[in-house]
Amino acid sequence: MIERLNHVAIVVPDLNVASILYRDALGANVSEAVELPAHGVSVVFVELNNSKLELIHPLGPDSPVAKFLQDNQAGGV
């Protein structure tokens, strides 16, 4: 049985827009964006009561998630 989920990663087309949407829709605390060049992404964490959402956006066209976002323009899990 799963008792707790640490986080779910969601690729988003616009990190700023998604951060505002999740903050306003869920009343959640949202971290500042952090660039992780070694992973080719920028991330924001949305703090929920018992888990987190990790919003991910590619830093450039060579990012591991850039192809996913190209194929799924609205983003996704």
PDB file of C-alpha atoms in Angstrom:
ATOM      1  CA  MET A   1       0.000   0.000   0.000  1.00  0.00           C
ATOM      2  CA  ILE A   2       1.243   3.483  -0.831  1.00  0.00           C
ATOM      3  CA  GLU A   3       1.038   5.679   2.248  1.00  0.00           C
ATOM      4  CA  ARG A   4       2.622   8.818   0.867  1.00  0.00           C
ATOM      5  CA  LEU A   5       3.582  10.112  -2.549  1.00  0.00           C
ATOM      6  CA  ASN A   6       6.666  12.337  -2.508  1.00  0.00           C
ATOM      7  CA  HIS A   7       6.063  14.181  -5.763  1.00  0.00           C
ATOM      8  CA  VAL A   8       4.692  14.016  -9.291  1.00  0.00           C
ATOM      9  CA  ALA A   9       6.626  15.611 -12.150  1.00  0.00           C
ATOM     10  CA  ILE A  10       4.665  17.542 -14.788  1.00  0.00           C
ATOM     11  CA  VAL A  11       6.245  18.973 -17.940  1.00  0.00           C
ATOM     12  CA  VAL A  12       4.755  22.395 -18.711  1.00  0.00           C
ATOM     13  CA  PRO A  13       5.049  24.677 -21.763  1.00  0.00           C
ATOM     14  CA  ASP A  14       5.362  27.849 -19.643  1.00  0.00           C
ATOM     15  CA  LEU A  15       6.784  27.583 -16.139  1.00  0.00           C
ATOM     16  CA  ASN A  16       5.614  31.013 -14.987  1.00  0.00           C
ATOM     17  CA  VAL A  17       2.032  30.559 -16.219  1.00  0.00           C
ATOM     18  CA  ALA A  18       1.825  27.063 -14.713  1.00  0.00           C
ATOM     19  CA  SER A  19       3.224  28.285 -11.378  1.00  0.00           C
ATOM     20  CA  ILE A  20       0.576  30.988 -11.129  1.00  0.00           C
ATOM     21  CA  LEU A  21      -2.184  28.587 -12.183  1.00  0.00           C
ATOM     22  CA  TYR A  22      -1.304  25.963  -9.558  1.00  0.00           C
ATOM     23  CA  ARG A  23      -0.753  28.604  -6.868  1.00  0.00           C
ATOM     24  CA  ASP A  24      -4.120  30.242  -7.502  1.00  0.00           C
ATOM     25  CA  ALA A  25      -6.144  27.080  -8.205  1.00  0.00           C
ATOM     26  CA  LEU A  26      -4.798  25.073  -5.272  1.00  0.00           C
ATOM     27  CA  GLY A  27      -3.834  27.840  -2.876  1.00  0.00           C
ATOM     28  CA  ALA A  28      -0.437  26.177  -2.756  1.00  0.00           C
ATOM     29  CA  ASN A  29       2.987  27.532  -1.912  1.00  0.00           C
ATOM     30  CA  VAL A  30       5.126  27.646  -5.039  1.00  0.00           C
ATOM     31  CA  SER A  31       8.919  27.786  -4.977  1.00  0.00           C
ATOM     32  CA  GLU A  32      11.071  30.051  -7.085  1.00  0.00           C
ATOM     33  CA  ALA A  33      12.219  28.553 -10.376  1.00  0.00           C
ATOM     34  CA  VAL A  34      15.545  26.753 -10.181  1.00  0.00           C
ATOM     35  CA  GLU A  35      17.643  25.985 -13.246  1.00  0.00           C
ATOM     36  CA  LEU A  36      19.239  22.546 -13.260  1.00  0.00           C
ATOM     37  CA  PRO A  37      21.637  22.725 -16.226  1.00  0.00           C
ATOM     38  CA  ALA A  38      22.972  19.210 -15.617  1.00  0.00           C
ATOM     39  CA  HIS A  39      19.433  17.928 -16.246  1.00  0.00           C
ATOM     40  CA  GLY A  40      18.562  20.477 -18.931  1.00  0.00           C
ATOM     41  CA  VAL A  41      15.498  21.784 -17.102  1.00  0.00           C
ATOM     42  CA  SER A  42      14.083  24.509 -14.896  1.00  0.00           C
ATOM     43  CA  VAL A  43      11.871  23.328 -12.052  1.00  0.00           C
ATOM     44  CA  VAL A  44       9.339  24.751  -9.637  1.00  0.00           C
ATOM     45  CA  PHE A  45       7.899  22.843  -6.683  1.00  0.00           C
ATOM     46  CA  VAL A  46       4.251  23.237  -5.730  1.00  0.00           C
ATOM     47  CA  GLU A  47       3.832  22.316  -2.054  1.00  0.00           C
ATOM     48  CA  LEU A  48       0.621  20.448  -1.240  1.00  0.00           C
ATOM     49  CA  ASN A  49      -0.554  19.115   2.119  1.00  0.00           C
ATOM     50  CA  ASN A  50       1.026  15.681   1.772  1.00  0.00           C
ATOM     51  CA  SER A  51       3.048  15.769  -1.448  1.00  0.00           C
ATOM     52  CA  LYS A  52       4.516  18.046  -4.102  1.00  0.00           C
ATOM     53  CA  LEU A  53       4.127  18.733  -7.779  1.00  0.00           C
ATOM     54  CA  GLU A  54       7.345  19.334  -9.681  1.00  0.00           C
ATOM     55  CA  LEU A  55       6.712  21.568 -12.679  1.00  0.00           C
ATOM     56  CA  ILE A  56       9.407  21.040 -15.307  1.00  0.00           C
ATOM     57  CA  HIS A  57      10.329  23.117 -18.346  1.00  0.00           C
ATOM     58  CA  PRO A  58      13.207  22.476 -20.768  1.00  0.00           C
ATOM     59  CA  LEU A  59      16.163  24.857 -20.717  1.00  0.00           C
ATOM     60  CA  GLY A  60      16.690  24.372 -24.450  1.00  0.00           C
ATOM     61  CA  PRO A  61      16.085  22.127 -27.456  1.00  0.00           C
ATOM     62  CA  ASP A  62      18.598  19.513 -26.237  1.00  0.00           C
ATOM     63  CA  SER A  63      16.811  19.045 -22.905  1.00  0.00           C
ATOM     64  CA  PRO A  64      15.575  15.507 -22.203  1.00  0.00           C
ATOM     65  CA  VAL A  65      12.015  16.857 -21.892  1.00  0.00           C
ATOM     66  CA  ALA A  66      12.100  19.089 -25.001  1.00  0.00           C
ATOM     67  CA  LYS A  67      11.025  16.240 -27.316  1.00  0.00           C
ATOM     68  CA  PHE A  68       8.207  15.282 -24.949  1.00  0.00           C
ATOM     69  CA  LEU A  69       6.969  18.877 -24.933  1.00  0.00           C
ATOM     70  CA  GLN A  70       7.263  19.086 -28.717  1.00  0.00           C
ATOM     71  CA  ASP A  71       5.080  15.971 -29.038  1.00  0.00           C
ATOM     72  CA  ASN A  72       2.721  17.049 -26.210  1.00  0.00           C
ATOM     73  CA  GLN A  73       2.432  20.812 -26.566  1.00  0.00           C
ATOM     74  CA  ALA A  74       0.096  21.182 -23.593  1.00  0.00           C
ATOM     75  CA  GLY A  75       2.605  19.332 -21.408  1.00  0.00           C
ATOM     76  CA  GLY A  76       1.846  16.336 -19.238  1.00  0.00           C
ATOM     77  CA  VAL A  77       3.069  13.726 -16.795  1.00  0.00           C
TER      78      VAL A  77
END
